[in-house]
Coordinates of C-alpha atoms in Angstrom, one line a residue:
Chain A
M3 CA -16.8 -9.3 7.1
D4 CA -17.1 -7.2 3.9
E5 CA -15.7 -4.2 5.9
V6 CA -12.3 -5.4 4.7
F7 CA -12.7 -3.3 1.4
Q8 CA -13.7 -0.2 3.3
E9 CA -10.6 -0.7 5.5
I10 CA -8.4 -1.0 2.4
A11 CA -10.0 2.2 0.9
S12 CA -9.3 4.1 4.2
L13 CA -5.6 3.0 4.7
D14 CA -3.6 5.9 6.2
R15 CA -1.9 7.7 3.2
L16 CA 0.8 9.1 5.5
I17 CA 2.2 5.5 5.9
H18 CA 0.8 3.9 2.8
E19 CA 2.5 6.3 0.3
P20 CA 5.3 4.1 -1.3
A21 CA 8.2 6.4 -0.5
R22 CA 7.2 6.8 3.1
L23 CA 6.4 3.2 3.4
A24 CA 9.8 2.3 2.2
I25 CA 11.5 4.7 4.6
L26 CA 9.5 3.4 7.6
T27 CA 10.1 -0.2 6.6
A28 CA 13.8 0.4 6.2
L29 CA 14.0 2.0 9.6
M30 CA 12.0 -0.9 11.1
A31 CA 14.6 -3.3 9.6
C32 CA 17.7 -1.3 10.4
Q33 CA 16.7 0.2 13.7
S34 CA 18.4 3.5 12.7
A35 CA 20.1 4.9 9.6
D36 CA 21.8 8.0 8.5
F37 CA 20.5 10.1 5.6
L38 CA 22.9 8.7 2.9
F39 CA 22.3 5.1 3.9
L40 CA 18.6 5.6 3.9
Q41 CA 18.9 7.3 0.4
R42 CA 20.8 4.3 -0.9
L43 CA 18.3 1.8 0.6
T44 CA 15.2 3.5 -0.8
G45 CA 16.6 4.8 -4.0
L46 CA 15.0 8.2 -3.4
T47 CA 16.6 11.5 -4.5
G48 CA 17.9 13.6 -1.6
G49 CA 15.2 16.2 -2.1
N50 CA 12.4 13.6 -2.1
L51 CA 13.8 11.8 0.9
S52 CA 14.1 15.2 2.8
V53 CA 10.4 16.1 2.1
H54 CA 9.2 12.7 3.2
L55 CA 11.3 12.6 6.4
S56 CA 9.9 16.0 7.4
K57 CA 6.4 14.7 7.1
L58 CA 7.2 11.7 9.1
E59 CA 8.9 13.7 11.8
E60 CA 5.9 16.1 12.0
A61 CA 3.7 13.1 12.5
G62 CA 5.9 12.0 15.4
L63 CA 6.9 8.7 13.7
I64 CA 10.6 9.4 13.4
D65 CA 13.3 11.4 15.1
I66 CA 15.9 13.3 13.1
N67 CA 19.1 14.3 14.7
K68 CA 21.9 16.3 13.1
R69 CA 25.3 15.6 14.5
F70 CA 29.0 15.7 13.5
I71 CA 31.0 12.6 12.8
E72 CA 34.8 13.4 12.4
N73 CA 33.9 17.0 11.8
R74 CA 31.4 16.1 9.0
P75 CA 27.7 16.8 9.4
N76 CA 25.6 13.7 9.6
T77 CA 21.8 13.3 9.7
F78 CA 20.7 10.4 11.9
V79 CA 17.2 9.0 11.6
E80 CA 15.3 6.6 13.8
L81 CA 11.8 5.5 14.5
T82 CA 10.1 6.8 17.6
D83 CA 8.2 4.3 19.7
A84 CA 5.0 5.4 18.1
G85 CA 6.6 5.0 14.6
R86 CA 7.8 1.5 15.5
E87 CA 4.3 0.5 16.5
T88 CA 2.7 2.2 13.6
I89 CA 4.8 0.5 10.9
A90 CA 4.5 -2.9 12.5
D91 CA 0.8 -2.5 12.9
Y92 CA 0.5 -1.4 9.2
W93 CA 2.2 -4.5 7.9
K94 CA 0.1 -6.7 10.2
K95 CA -3.0 -5.0 9.0
L96 CA -2.2 -5.4 5.3
E97 CA -1.7 -9.1 5.9
I98 CA -5.0 -9.5 7.7
L99 CA -6.8 -7.5 5.0
H100 CA -5.3 -9.7 2.3
K101 CA -6.3 -12.9 4.1
S102 CA -9.8 -11.5 4.7
A103 CA -10.2 -10.7 1.0
E104 CA -9.1 -14.2 0.1
K105 CA -11.5 -15.7 2.6
F106 CA -14.3 -13.5 1.1
K107 CA -13.4 -14.8 -2.3
K108 CA -13.6 -18.4 -1.3
E109 CA -17.0 -17.9 0.3
N110 CA -18.3 -16.2 -2.8
T111 CA -17.1 -18.6 -5.5
Chain B
M12 CA 18.8 -8.1 -0.8
D13 CA 18.4 -4.5 0.3
E14 CA 16.6 -3.7 -3.0
V15 CA 13.4 -4.6 -1.1
F16 CA 13.1 -0.9 0.1
Q17 CA 13.6 0.4 -3.4
E18 CA 10.9 -1.9 -4.6
I19 CA 8.6 -0.6 -1.9
A20 CA 9.4 3.0 -2.8
S21 CA 8.5 2.3 -6.5
L22 CA 5.3 0.4 -6.0
D23 CA 2.8 1.2 -8.8
R24 CA 0.6 4.1 -7.5
L25 CA -2.1 3.1 -9.9
I26 CA -2.8 0.0 -7.9
H27 CA -1.3 1.0 -4.5
E28 CA -3.6 4.0 -4.0
P29 CA -6.0 2.9 -1.2
A30 CA -9.3 3.5 -3.1
R31 CA -8.2 1.7 -6.2
L32 CA -6.6 -1.1 -4.2
A33 CA -9.9 -1.5 -2.4
I34 CA -11.8 -1.6 -5.7
L35 CA -9.4 -4.1 -7.4
T36 CA -9.3 -6.3 -4.3
A37 CA -13.1 -6.3 -4.0
L38 CA -13.4 -7.3 -7.7
M39 CA -10.8 -10.0 -7.1
A40 CA -12.9 -11.4 -4.2
C41 CA -16.3 -11.0 -5.9
Q42 CA -15.4 -11.8 -9.5
S43 CA -17.7 -9.0 -10.6
A44 CA -20.0 -6.4 -9.1
D45 CA -22.4 -3.7 -10.1
F46 CA -21.7 0.0 -9.2
L47 CA -23.9 0.2 -6.2
F48 CA -22.6 -3.1 -4.6
L49 CA -19.0 -1.9 -5.2
Q50 CA -19.9 1.4 -3.6
R51 CA -21.3 -0.4 -0.5
L52 CA -18.2 -2.7 -0.3
T53 CA -15.6 0.1 -0.5
G54 CA -17.5 2.9 1.3
L55 CA -16.5 5.3 -1.5
T56 CA -18.8 8.1 -2.6
G57 CA -20.3 7.7 -6.1
G58 CA -18.2 10.5 -7.5
N59 CA -15.0 9.1 -6.1
L60 CA -15.8 5.6 -7.3
S61 CA -16.6 6.8 -10.8
V62 CA -13.2 8.6 -11.1
H63 CA -11.2 5.6 -9.9
L64 CA -13.1 3.2 -12.1
S65 CA -12.4 5.4 -15.1
K66 CA -8.6 5.3 -14.3
L67 CA -8.6 1.6 -13.9
E68 CA -10.6 1.1 -17.1
E69 CA -8.1 3.4 -19.0
A70 CA -5.3 1.2 -17.7
G71 CA -7.0 -1.9 -19.0
L72 CA -7.4 -3.4 -15.6
I73 CA -11.3 -3.5 -15.5
D74 CA -14.2 -3.6 -17.9
I75 CA -17.2 -1.5 -17.3
N76 CA -20.5 -2.4 -19.0
K77 CA -23.7 -0.4 -18.8
R78 CA -26.8 -2.5 -19.3
F79 CA -30.4 -2.5 -18.3
I80 CA -31.9 -4.8 -15.7
E81 CA -35.7 -4.8 -15.6
N82 CA -35.6 -1.4 -17.4
R83 CA -33.3 0.1 -14.9
P84 CA -29.7 1.1 -15.9
N85 CA -27.0 -0.9 -14.2
T86 CA -23.3 -0.5 -14.3
F87 CA -21.5 -3.8 -14.3
V88 CA -17.8 -4.0 -13.4
E89 CA -15.3 -6.8 -13.7
L90 CA -11.5 -7.4 -13.8
T91 CA -9.9 -8.0 -17.2
D92 CA -7.5 -10.9 -17.4
A93 CA -4.6 -8.3 -17.0
G94 CA -6.4 -6.8 -14.0
R95 CA -6.9 -10.2 -12.3
E96 CA -3.2 -11.0 -12.8
T97 CA -2.1 -7.5 -11.6
I98 CA -4.0 -7.5 -8.4
A99 CA -3.0 -11.0 -7.5
D100 CA 0.7 -10.2 -8.3
Y101 CA 0.5 -7.0 -6.2
W102 CA -0.7 -8.8 -3.0
K103 CA 1.9 -11.5 -3.6
K104 CA 4.6 -8.8 -4.0
L105 CA 3.6 -7.0 -0.8
E106 CA 3.8 -10.3 1.1
I107 CA 7.3 -11.0 -0.3
L108 CA 8.5 -7.4 0.4
H109 CA 7.3 -7.6 4.0
K110 CA 9.0 -11.0 4.5
S111 CA 12.2 -9.7 3.0
A112 CA 12.2 -6.7 5.3
E113 CA 11.7 -8.9 8.3
K114 CA 14.5 -11.1 7.1
F115 CA 16.8 -8.0 6.7
K116 CA 15.8 -7.0 10.2
K117 CA 16.8 -10.3 11.7
E118 CA 20.2 -10.3 9.9
N119 CA 20.9 -6.7 11.1
T120 CA 20.0 -7.0 14.8

């Protein structure tokens, strides 16, 4: 039961980091997004967003595709199947950890 | 409505960092704890736990008191009122952000 705190301490920083968590959650909510829309949604600078997208792509959580729309370059981002599962699992896990901690509290007061 | 992702991206790293989140959540659940109990609960090394406790103390979120119990030194840790409010608010905020993201998803699919 008290493993809940160890699980919190060992949350995966790749997903837990606020900027990357915002990106993955935005993609979960929007299905897909282009770079500028994602930047608007998360409020990240372009440079910051680029760095985090690269890390998430390296980890196989997102796909990044550059394409042209009406002759203008456009960067299209979407979750991979693994990414979709990972972010859904992460939010589910946080909810369970919070509930377990609350339960622990009730049993100890 | 879509500010939810900006809020996720700007979550306070002082509290959001997994080890510190585990410490604050454990203290929320236990009311107070000594160093060794906190180490067992979170699974952190002594050195790591020390560093994170110092940061949380500096931020005014916890109180650390060294005392003797049966002639043995004991480090006693508890949340300050501000710390108690901060960690409760943090978990509430995460829950709201998750729900808002899910709502955004439904509206966009």
